[in-house]
PDB file of C-alpha atoms in Angstrom:
ATOM      1  CA  MET A 231     -11.279  -5.993   3.326  1.00 63.00           C
ATOM      2  CA  VAL A 232     -12.704  -8.909   5.347  1.00 65.00           C
ATOM      3  CA  GLU A 233     -16.197 -10.020   4.325  1.00 65.00           C
ATOM      4  CA  GLY A 234     -16.845  -6.568   2.866  1.00 64.00           C
ATOM      5  CA  ALA A 235     -15.638  -4.625   5.912  1.00 70.00           C
ATOM      6  CA  GLU A 236     -12.416  -2.634   6.081  1.00 70.00           C
ATOM      7  CA  GLN A 237      -9.954  -3.625   8.794  1.00 73.00           C
ATOM      8  CA  VAL A 238      -6.692  -2.027   9.851  1.00 75.00           C
ATOM      9  CA  ARG A 239      -3.683  -3.835   8.366  1.00 73.00           C
ATOM     10  CA  THR A 240      -1.541  -5.374  11.115  1.00 74.00           C
ATOM     11  CA  GLU A 241       1.194  -7.008   9.040  1.00 75.00           C
ATOM     12  CA  GLY A 242       2.541  -7.243   5.510  1.00 73.00           C
ATOM     13  CA  THR A 243       2.919  -4.547   2.868  1.00 74.00           C
ATOM     14  CA  PRO A 244       0.409  -3.345   0.241  1.00 68.00           C
ATOM     15  CA  GLN A 245       0.287  -5.311  -3.014  1.00 63.00           C
ATOM     16  CA  GLY A 246       1.915  -3.351  -5.827  1.00 62.00           C
ATOM     17  CA  GLY A 247       3.727  -0.900  -3.567  1.00 69.00           C
ATOM     18  CA  PRO A 248       7.491  -0.269  -3.728  1.00 76.00           C
ATOM     19  CA  LEU A 249       8.102  -1.238  -0.089  1.00 82.00           C
ATOM     20  CA  SER A 250       8.126  -5.050  -0.480  1.00 79.00           C
ATOM     21  CA  PRO A 251      10.986  -5.285  -3.033  1.00 80.00           C
ATOM     22  CA  LEU A 252      12.886  -2.570  -1.167  1.00 85.00           C
ATOM     23  CA  LEU A 253      12.698  -4.471   2.129  1.00 85.00           C
ATOM     24  CA  SER A 254      13.618  -7.730   0.369  1.00 84.00           C
ATOM     25  CA  ASN A 255      16.769  -6.198  -1.058  1.00 87.00           C
ATOM     26  CA  ILE A 256      17.733  -4.590   2.257  1.00 88.00           C
ATOM     27  CA  LEU A 257      17.231  -7.793   4.265  1.00 86.00           C
ATOM     28  CA  LEU A 258      18.632 -10.220   1.705  1.00 90.00           C
ATOM     29  CA  ASP A 259      21.678  -8.246   0.622  1.00 91.00           C
ATOM     30  CA  ASP A 260      23.618 -10.069   3.343  1.00 92.00           C
ATOM     31  CA  LEU A 261      22.404 -13.385   1.937  1.00 91.00           C
ATOM     32  CA  GLY A 262      23.868 -12.501  -1.449  1.00 91.00           C
ATOM     33  CA  LYS A 263      27.182 -11.541   0.137  1.00 93.00           C
ATOM     34  CA  GLU A 264      27.226 -14.802   2.097  1.00 93.00           C
ATOM     35  CA  LEU A 265      26.609 -16.871  -1.030  1.00 92.00           C
ATOM     36  CA  GLU A 266      29.297 -14.945  -2.902  1.00 93.00           C
ATOM     37  CA  SER A 267      31.781 -15.546  -0.082  1.00 93.00           C
ATOM     38  CA  ARG A 268      31.062 -19.284  -0.366  1.00 91.00           C
ATOM     39  CA  ARG A 269      31.520 -19.036  -4.150  1.00 92.00           C
ATOM     40  CA  HIS A 270      28.078 -20.469  -4.854  1.00 92.00           C
ATOM     41  CA  ARG A 271      26.318 -19.829  -8.116  1.00 91.00           C
ATOM     42  CA  PHE A 272      22.894 -18.387  -7.397  1.00 90.00           C
ATOM     43  CA  CYS A 273      20.122 -16.201  -8.718  1.00 87.00           C
ATOM     44  CA  ARG A 274      17.829 -14.125  -6.504  1.00 87.00           C
ATOM     45  CA  TYR A 275      14.748 -12.103  -7.426  1.00 80.00           C
ATOM     46  CA  ALA A 276      13.144 -10.308  -4.444  1.00 78.00           C
ATOM     47  CA  ASP A 277      12.569 -13.064  -1.837  1.00 79.00           C
ATOM     48  CA  ASP A 278      12.922 -15.968  -4.296  1.00 82.00           C
ATOM     49  CA  CYS A 279      16.364 -17.540  -4.664  1.00 86.00           C
ATOM     50  CA  ASN A 280      17.906 -20.500  -6.511  1.00 88.00           C
ATOM     51  CA  ILE A 281      21.347 -21.854  -5.543  1.00 91.00           C
ATOM     52  CA  TYR A 282      23.120 -24.142  -8.013  1.00 92.00           C
ATOM     53  CA  VAL A 283      25.424 -26.969  -6.904  1.00 91.00           C
ATOM     54  CA  ARG A 284      26.795 -30.127  -8.512  1.00 89.00           C
ATOM     55  CA  SER A 285      25.028 -32.904  -6.588  1.00 92.00           C
ATOM     56  CA  GLU A 286      21.956 -33.665  -4.484  1.00 91.00           C
ATOM     57  CA  ALA A 287      24.131 -34.244  -1.422  1.00 93.00           C
ATOM     58  CA  ALA A 288      25.689 -30.799  -1.845  1.00 92.00           C
ATOM     59  CA  GLY A 289      22.223 -29.343  -2.307  1.00 91.00           C
ATOM     60  CA  GLN A 290      20.967 -30.847   0.945  1.00 93.00           C
ATOM     61  CA  ARG A 291      24.033 -29.573   2.791  1.00 93.00           C
ATOM     62  CA  VAL A 292      23.729 -26.047   1.383  1.00 93.00           C
ATOM     63  CA  LYS A 293      19.988 -25.964   2.062  1.00 92.00           C
ATOM     64  CA  ARG A 294      20.563 -26.782   5.730  1.00 92.00           C
ATOM     65  CA  SER A 295      23.370 -24.285   6.156  1.00 93.00           C
ATOM     66  CA  ILE A 296      21.590 -21.428   4.347  1.00 92.00           C
ATOM     67  CA  THR A 297      18.394 -22.053   6.319  1.00 91.00           C
ATOM     68  CA  ARG A 298      20.469 -21.856   9.492  1.00 92.00           C
ATOM     69  CA  PHE A 299      22.065 -18.614   8.241  1.00 93.00           C
ATOM     70  CA  LEU A 300      18.639 -17.073   7.563  1.00 91.00           C
ATOM     71  CA  ILE A 301      17.407 -17.969  11.041  1.00 91.00           C
ATOM     72  CA  THR A 302      20.465 -17.148  13.143  1.00 91.00           C
ATOM     73  CA  ARG A 303      21.969 -14.205  11.238  1.00 90.00           C
ATOM     74  CA  LEU A 304      19.008 -12.519   9.548  1.00 90.00           C
ATOM     75  CA  CYS A 305      16.200 -13.554  11.934  1.00 90.00           C
ATOM     76  CA  LEU A 306      14.155 -14.799   8.983  1.00 87.00           C
ATOM     77  CA  THR A 307      12.462 -18.100   8.186  1.00 82.00           C
ATOM     78  CA  ALA A 308      12.560 -20.067   4.952  1.00 81.00           C
ATOM     79  CA  ASN A 309       9.312 -21.344   3.451  1.00 82.00           C
ATOM     80  CA  GLU A 310       9.811 -25.096   3.800  1.00 83.00           C
ATOM     81  CA  GLU A 311       6.798 -25.880   1.608  1.00 83.00           C
ATOM     82  CA  LYS A 312       8.338 -24.025  -1.327  1.00 82.00           C
ATOM     83  CA  SER A 313      11.976 -24.882  -0.621  1.00 86.00           C
ATOM     84  CA  ALA A 314      13.471 -28.028  -2.139  1.00 88.00           C
ATOM     85  CA  VAL A 315      16.580 -29.678  -3.525  1.00 90.00           C
ATOM     86  CA  ASP A 316      15.902 -30.610  -7.140  1.00 87.00           C
ATOM     87  CA  ARG A 317      17.054 -30.239 -10.703  1.00 85.00           C
ATOM     88  CA  PRO A 318      16.482 -26.703 -12.073  1.00 79.00           C
ATOM     89  CA  TRP A 319      14.060 -27.787 -14.801  1.00 75.00           C
ATOM     90  CA  ASN A 320      11.808 -29.437 -12.220  1.00 76.00           C
ATOM     91  CA  ARG A 321      11.392 -26.158 -10.360  1.00 75.00           C
ATOM     92  CA  THR A 322       9.644 -22.901 -11.249  1.00 72.00           C
ATOM     93  CA  PHE A 323      11.709 -19.778 -10.679  1.00 70.00           C
ATOM     94  CA  LEU A 324       9.747 -16.767 -12.016  1.00 62.00           C
ATOM     95  CA  THR A 325       9.510 -18.480 -15.392  1.00 56.00           C
ATOM     96  CA  SER A 326       9.491 -21.989 -16.794  1.00 51.00           C
ATOM     97  CA  HIS A 327      12.859 -23.614 -17.522  1.00 49.00           C
ATOM     98  CA  ARG A 328      14.189 -24.866 -20.859  1.00 53.00           C
ATOM     99  CA  GLU A 329      12.410 -22.138 -22.794  1.00 50.00           C
ATOM    100  CA  PRO A 330      14.201 -19.882 -25.289  1.00 50.00           C
ATOM    101  CA  THR A 331      12.425 -16.827 -23.892  1.00 64.00           C
ATOM    102  CA  LEU A 332      11.329 -15.622 -20.471  1.00 76.00           C
ATOM    103  CA  LYS A 333       7.652 -16.085 -19.693  1.00 82.00           C
ATOM    104  CA  VAL A 334       5.278 -16.012 -16.750  1.00 88.00           C
ATOM    105  CA  SER A 335       4.720 -19.464 -15.274  1.00 86.00           C
ATOM    106  CA  PRO A 336       1.192 -20.985 -15.262  1.00 88.00           C
ATOM    107  CA  LYS A 337       1.295 -21.176 -11.442  1.00 88.00           C
ATOM    108  CA  ALA A 338       1.884 -17.427 -11.241  1.00 89.00           C
ATOM    109  CA  VAL A 339      -1.117 -16.819 -13.506  1.00 92.00           C
ATOM    110  CA  GLU A 340      -3.307 -19.024 -11.296  1.00 92.00           C
ATOM    111  CA  ARG A 341      -2.171 -17.196  -8.161  1.00 91.00           C
ATOM    112  CA  ALA A 342      -3.090 -13.881  -9.801  1.00 92.00           C
ATOM    113  CA  LYS A 343      -6.512 -15.254 -10.732  1.00 93.00           C
ATOM    114  CA  ARG A 344      -7.135 -16.319  -7.136  1.00 92.00           C
ATOM    115  CA  ARG A 345      -6.380 -12.787  -5.949  1.00 91.00           C
ATOM    116  CA  VAL A 346      -8.662 -11.309  -8.611  1.00 92.00           C
ATOM    117  CA  ARG A 347     -11.485 -13.673  -7.590  1.00 91.00           C
ATOM    118  CA  GLU A 348     -11.180 -12.481  -3.995  1.00 89.00           C
ATOM    119  CA  ILE A 349     -11.584  -8.869  -5.127  1.00 89.00           C
ATOM    120  CA  MET A 350     -14.465  -9.749  -7.459  1.00 85.00           C
ATOM    121  CA  ARG A 351     -16.380 -11.583  -4.733  1.00 83.00           C
ATOM    122  CA  LYS A 352     -16.353  -8.382  -2.714  1.00 75.00           C
ATOM    123  CA  GLY A 353     -17.477  -6.375  -5.743  1.00 59.00           C
ATOM    124  CA  ARG A 354     -21.009  -7.653  -6.176  1.00 65.00           C
ATOM    125  CA  GLY A 355     -22.556  -4.815  -4.196  1.00 73.00           C
ATOM    126  CA  ARG A 356     -20.008  -2.126  -5.046  1.00 82.00           C
ATOM    127  CA  LYS A 357     -19.624   0.348  -7.866  1.00 87.00           C
ATOM    128  CA  LEU A 358     -17.595  -1.015 -10.765  1.00 88.00           C
ATOM    129  CA  ALA A 359     -15.146   1.906 -10.473  1.00 89.00           C
ATOM    130  CA  ASP A 360     -14.355   0.905  -6.879  1.00 90.00           C
ATOM    131  CA  VAL A 361     -13.724  -2.707  -7.920  1.00 90.00           C
ATOM    132  CA  ILE A 362     -11.462  -1.568 -10.765  1.00 92.00           C
ATOM    133  CA  ARG A 363      -9.578   0.772  -8.433  1.00 91.00           C
ATOM    134  CA  GLU A 364      -8.769  -2.115  -6.089  1.00 90.00           C
ATOM    135  CA  LEU A 365      -7.852  -4.342  -9.027  1.00 91.00           C
ATOM    136  CA  THR A 366      -5.411  -1.731 -10.296  1.00 90.00           C
ATOM    137  CA  LEU A 367      -3.267  -1.997  -7.161  1.00 89.00           C
ATOM    138  CA  LEU A 368      -2.965  -5.754  -7.667  1.00 91.00           C
ATOM    139  CA  LEU A 369      -2.414  -5.646 -11.432  1.00 92.00           C
ATOM    140  CA  ARG A 370       0.203  -2.894 -11.346  1.00 90.00           C
ATOM    141  CA  GLY A 371       2.273  -4.837  -8.821  1.00 89.00           C
ATOM    142  CA  TRP A 372       1.843  -8.076 -10.766  1.00 90.00           C
ATOM    143  CA  VAL A 373       2.927  -6.721 -14.137  1.00 90.00           C
ATOM    144  CA  ASN A 374       5.859  -4.926 -12.496  1.00 88.00           C
ATOM    145  CA  TYR A 375       7.030  -8.185 -10.967  1.00 88.00           C
ATOM    146  CA  PHE A 376       6.952  -9.910 -14.374  1.00 88.00           C
ATOM    147  CA  ARG A 377       8.117  -6.971 -16.456  1.00 85.00           C
ATOM    148  CA  LEU A 378      11.066  -8.993 -17.832  1.00 83.00           C
ATOM    149  CA  SER A 379       8.736 -11.494 -19.505  1.00 84.00           C
ATOM    150  CA  GLN A 380       9.164 -11.712 -23.274  1.00 81.00           C
ATOM    151  CA  VAL A 381       6.010 -13.735 -24.005  1.00 83.00           C
ATOM    152  CA  LYS A 382       2.644 -11.993 -24.202  1.00 86.00           C
ATOM    153  CA  ALA A 383       0.357 -15.030 -23.751  1.00 88.00           C
ATOM    154  CA  ALA A 384      -0.065 -14.691 -19.961  1.00 90.00           C
ATOM    155  CA  PHE A 385      -0.820 -10.961 -20.184  1.00 92.00           C
ATOM    156  CA  GLU A 386      -3.376 -11.521 -22.957  1.00 92.00           C
ATOM    157  CA  GLU A 387      -5.002 -14.390 -21.069  1.00 92.00           C
ATOM    158  CA  LEU A 388      -5.354 -12.389 -17.849  1.00 94.00           C
ATOM    159  CA  ASP A 389      -6.589  -9.261 -19.652  1.00 95.00           C
ATOM    160  CA  LYS A 390      -9.327 -11.243 -21.399  1.00 95.00           C
ATOM    161  CA  TRP A 391     -10.261 -13.204 -18.268  1.00 95.00           C
ATOM    162  CA  ILE A 392     -10.439 -10.085 -16.065  1.00 95.00           C
ATOM    163  CA  ARG A 393     -12.699  -8.307 -18.564  1.00 95.00           C
ATOM    164  CA  ARG A 394     -15.053 -11.294 -18.524  1.00 95.00           C
ATOM    165  CA  LYS A 395     -15.045 -11.335 -14.700  1.00 93.00           C
ATOM    166  CA  LEU A 396     -16.000  -7.644 -14.650  1.00 94.00           C
ATOM    167  CA  ARG A 397     -18.813  -8.259 -17.137  1.00 93.00           C
ATOM    168  CA  CYS A 398     -19.937 -11.065 -14.849  1.00 92.00           C
ATOM    169  CA  VAL A 399     -20.018  -8.669 -11.886  1.00 90.00           C
ATOM    170  CA  LEU A 400     -22.191  -6.260 -13.886  1.00 91.00           C
ATOM    171  CA  TRP A 401     -24.567  -9.008 -14.982  1.00 91.00           C
ATOM    172  CA  VAL A 402     -25.014 -10.157 -11.377  1.00 89.00           C
ATOM    173  CA  GLN A 403     -25.640  -6.557 -10.282  1.00 89.00           C
ATOM    174  CA  TRP A 404     -28.366  -6.166 -12.899  1.00 89.00           C
ATOM    175  CA  LYS A 405     -30.169  -9.071 -11.144  1.00 86.00           C
ATOM    176  CA  ARG A 406     -33.402  -9.354 -13.147  1.00 90.00           C
ATOM    177  CA  PRO A 407     -33.588 -10.338 -16.849  1.00 89.00           C
ATOM    178  CA  LYS A 408     -35.646  -7.231 -17.549  1.00 92.00           C
ATOM    179  CA  THR A 409     -32.890  -5.007 -16.182  1.00 93.00           C
ATOM    180  CA  GLY A 410     -30.261  -6.918 -18.138  1.00 91.00           C
ATOM    181  CA  ALA A 411     -32.189  -6.487 -21.384  1.00 92.00           C
ATOM    182  CA  GLU A 412     -32.650  -2.748 -20.745  1.00 93.00           C
ATOM    183  CA  LYS A 413     -28.952  -2.269 -19.966  1.00 92.00           C
ATOM    184  CA  LEU A 414     -27.940  -4.113 -23.150  1.00 94.00           C
ATOM    185  CA  MET A 415     -30.306  -2.030 -25.292  1.00 94.00           C
ATOM    186  CA  ARG A 416     -28.990   1.203 -23.774  1.00 92.00           C
ATOM    187  CA  ARG A 417     -25.534   0.112 -24.915  1.00 90.00           C
ATOM    188  CA  GLY A 418     -26.589  -0.386 -28.496  1.00 92.00           C
ATOM    189  CA  ILE A 419     -27.741  -4.017 -28.597  1.00 93.00           C
ATOM    190  CA  GLU A 420     -30.878  -4.481 -30.716  1.00 93.00           C
ATOM    191  CA  LYS A 421     -34.050  -5.339 -28.802  1.00 93.00           C
ATOM    192  CA  ALA A 422     -34.569  -8.926 -30.016  1.00 92.00           C
ATOM    193  CA  ARG A 423     -30.951  -9.864 -29.350  1.00 92.00           C
ATOM    194  CA  ALA A 424     -30.969  -8.210 -25.902  1.00 91.00           C
ATOM    195  CA  LEU A 425     -34.172  -9.996 -24.868  1.00 92.00           C
ATOM    196  CA  THR A 426     -32.876 -13.362 -26.079  1.00 91.00           C
ATOM    197  CA  SER A 427     -29.645 -12.868 -24.150  1.00 89.00           C
ATOM    198  CA  ALA A 428     -31.411 -11.773 -20.955  1.00 88.00           C
ATOM    199  CA  TYR A 429     -34.150 -14.427 -20.874  1.00 90.00           C
ATOM    200  CA  HIS A 430     -32.414 -17.597 -22.082  1.00 85.00           C
ATOM    201  CA  GLY A 431     -31.827 -18.747 -18.468  1.00 83.00           C
ATOM    202  CA  ARG A 432     -28.081 -19.298 -18.587  1.00 84.00           C
ATOM    203  CA  GLY A 433     -25.831 -18.128 -15.758  1.00 85.00           C
ATOM    204  CA  SER A 434     -23.886 -14.900 -15.318  1.00 89.00           C
ATOM    205  CA  TRP A 435     -20.519 -16.394 -16.345  1.00 91.00           C
ATOM    206  CA  TRP A 436     -21.970 -17.663 -19.629  1.00 91.00           C
ATOM    207  CA  ASN A 437     -23.542 -14.271 -20.338  1.00 89.00           C
ATOM    208  CA  ALA A 438     -20.292 -12.485 -19.488  1.00 91.00           C
ATOM    209  CA  GLY A 439     -18.604 -14.382 -22.318  1.00 91.00           C
ATOM    210  CA  ALA A 440     -21.456 -14.130 -24.828  1.00 91.00           C
ATOM    211  CA  SER A 441     -21.302 -11.790 -27.811  1.00 91.00           C
ATOM    212  CA  PRO A 442     -24.094  -9.370 -26.706  1.00 92.00           C
ATOM    213  CA  MET A 443     -22.336  -8.608 -23.425  1.00 93.00           C
ATOM    214  CA  ASN A 444     -18.972  -8.301 -25.180  1.00 93.00           C
ATOM    215  CA  ALA A 445     -20.478  -5.887 -27.694  1.00 94.00           C
ATOM    216  CA  ALA A 446     -22.174  -3.843 -24.961  1.00 93.00           C
ATOM    217  CA  ILE A 447     -19.315  -3.781 -22.455  1.00 94.00           C
ATOM    218  CA  THR A 448     -16.265  -3.462 -24.672  1.00 94.00           C
ATOM    219  CA  ALA A 449     -12.603  -3.447 -23.701  1.00 93.00           C
ATOM    220  CA  ASN A 450     -12.477   0.264 -24.564  1.00 94.00           C
ATOM    221  CA  TRP A 451     -15.459   0.990 -22.302  1.00 94.00           C
ATOM    222  CA  LEU A 452     -13.819  -0.854 -19.397  1.00 94.00           C
ATOM    223  CA  SER A 453     -10.601   1.042 -20.081  1.00 93.00           C
ATOM    224  CA  ARG A 454     -12.500   4.331 -19.784  1.00 92.00           C
ATOM    225  CA  GLN A 455     -13.761   3.149 -16.391  1.00 92.00           C
ATOM    226  CA  GLY A 456     -10.109   2.876 -15.286  1.00 92.00           C
ATOM    227  CA  LEU A 457      -9.250  -0.776 -16.016  1.00 93.00           C
ATOM    228  CA  MET A 458      -5.541  -1.161 -16.674  1.00 92.00           C
ATOM    229  CA  SER A 459      -4.421  -3.285 -19.612  1.00 93.00           C
ATOM    230  CA  LEU A 460      -1.609  -5.622 -18.569  1.00 92.00           C
ATOM    231  CA  ILE A 461      -0.141  -5.694 -22.066  1.00 91.00           C
ATOM    232  CA  ALA A 462      -0.234  -1.912 -22.379  1.00 91.00           C
ATOM    233  CA  GLU A 463       1.385  -1.503 -18.960  1.00 90.00           C
ATOM    234  CA  HIS A 464       4.057  -4.067 -19.874  1.00 89.00           C
ATOM    235  CA  ARG A 465       4.895  -2.073 -22.997  1.00 86.00           C
ATOM    236  CA  ARG A 466       4.976   1.145 -20.967  1.00 87.00           C
ATOM    237  CA  LEU A 467       7.563  -0.404 -18.674  1.00 84.00           C
ATOM    238  CA  GLY A 468       9.850  -0.796 -21.685  1.00 72.00           C
ATOM    239  CA  ARG A 469       9.448  -4.447 -22.605  1.00 55.00           C
ATOM    240  CA  PRO A 470       7.536  -4.540 -25.917  1.00 50.00           C
ATOM    241  CA  ILE A 471       5.925  -7.926 -26.618  1.00 50.00           C
TER     242      ILE A 471
END
């Protein structure tokens, strides 16, 4: 979707689909064999890889040689902006370092939020079910990628934040205070409370987090519209948190 209009995809693979990790493993299997033949210690997850050496000089040398291997042997390019020679605890590799348990890094949460915002911006004139359907593709891929996480905080944070964003979309779609008050009353909010919430003049984001909107548009209601719970999906994948 570009500015609300569908366009044919010309490159890349769909978010959440099985093709991306499959292609990564096919293409980068030779990289793993090359690192093993050099007796390097390394850890790779999809297209992200850390190689561990004893000194900065060795790191610079290995970085140059592996970049050359990727270009000449595999016809790939390394992301120079994300590649670096550094101590492991100064880098983020799926999770934060020096933690007793695996967890999603804050940067990964922010990247997910950026993607959700892009979908939400396109959702202002669309049915909520259509927005949720597009969100599901993103969220299913995201939780699959971080299914090894043992800490629930990131999943809880995103679940709560996404529900508020969807309430915000609804509030914007209701447009006029009168419509907002009527919608709240239809969902069981008493008249005085609905009118106060609709006419106090605060913005849509504030209203999306206020108690009347939370009571009217509950997590269960959003779930019935098709919204996937990240925590529930994480448990389904076999990693209880």
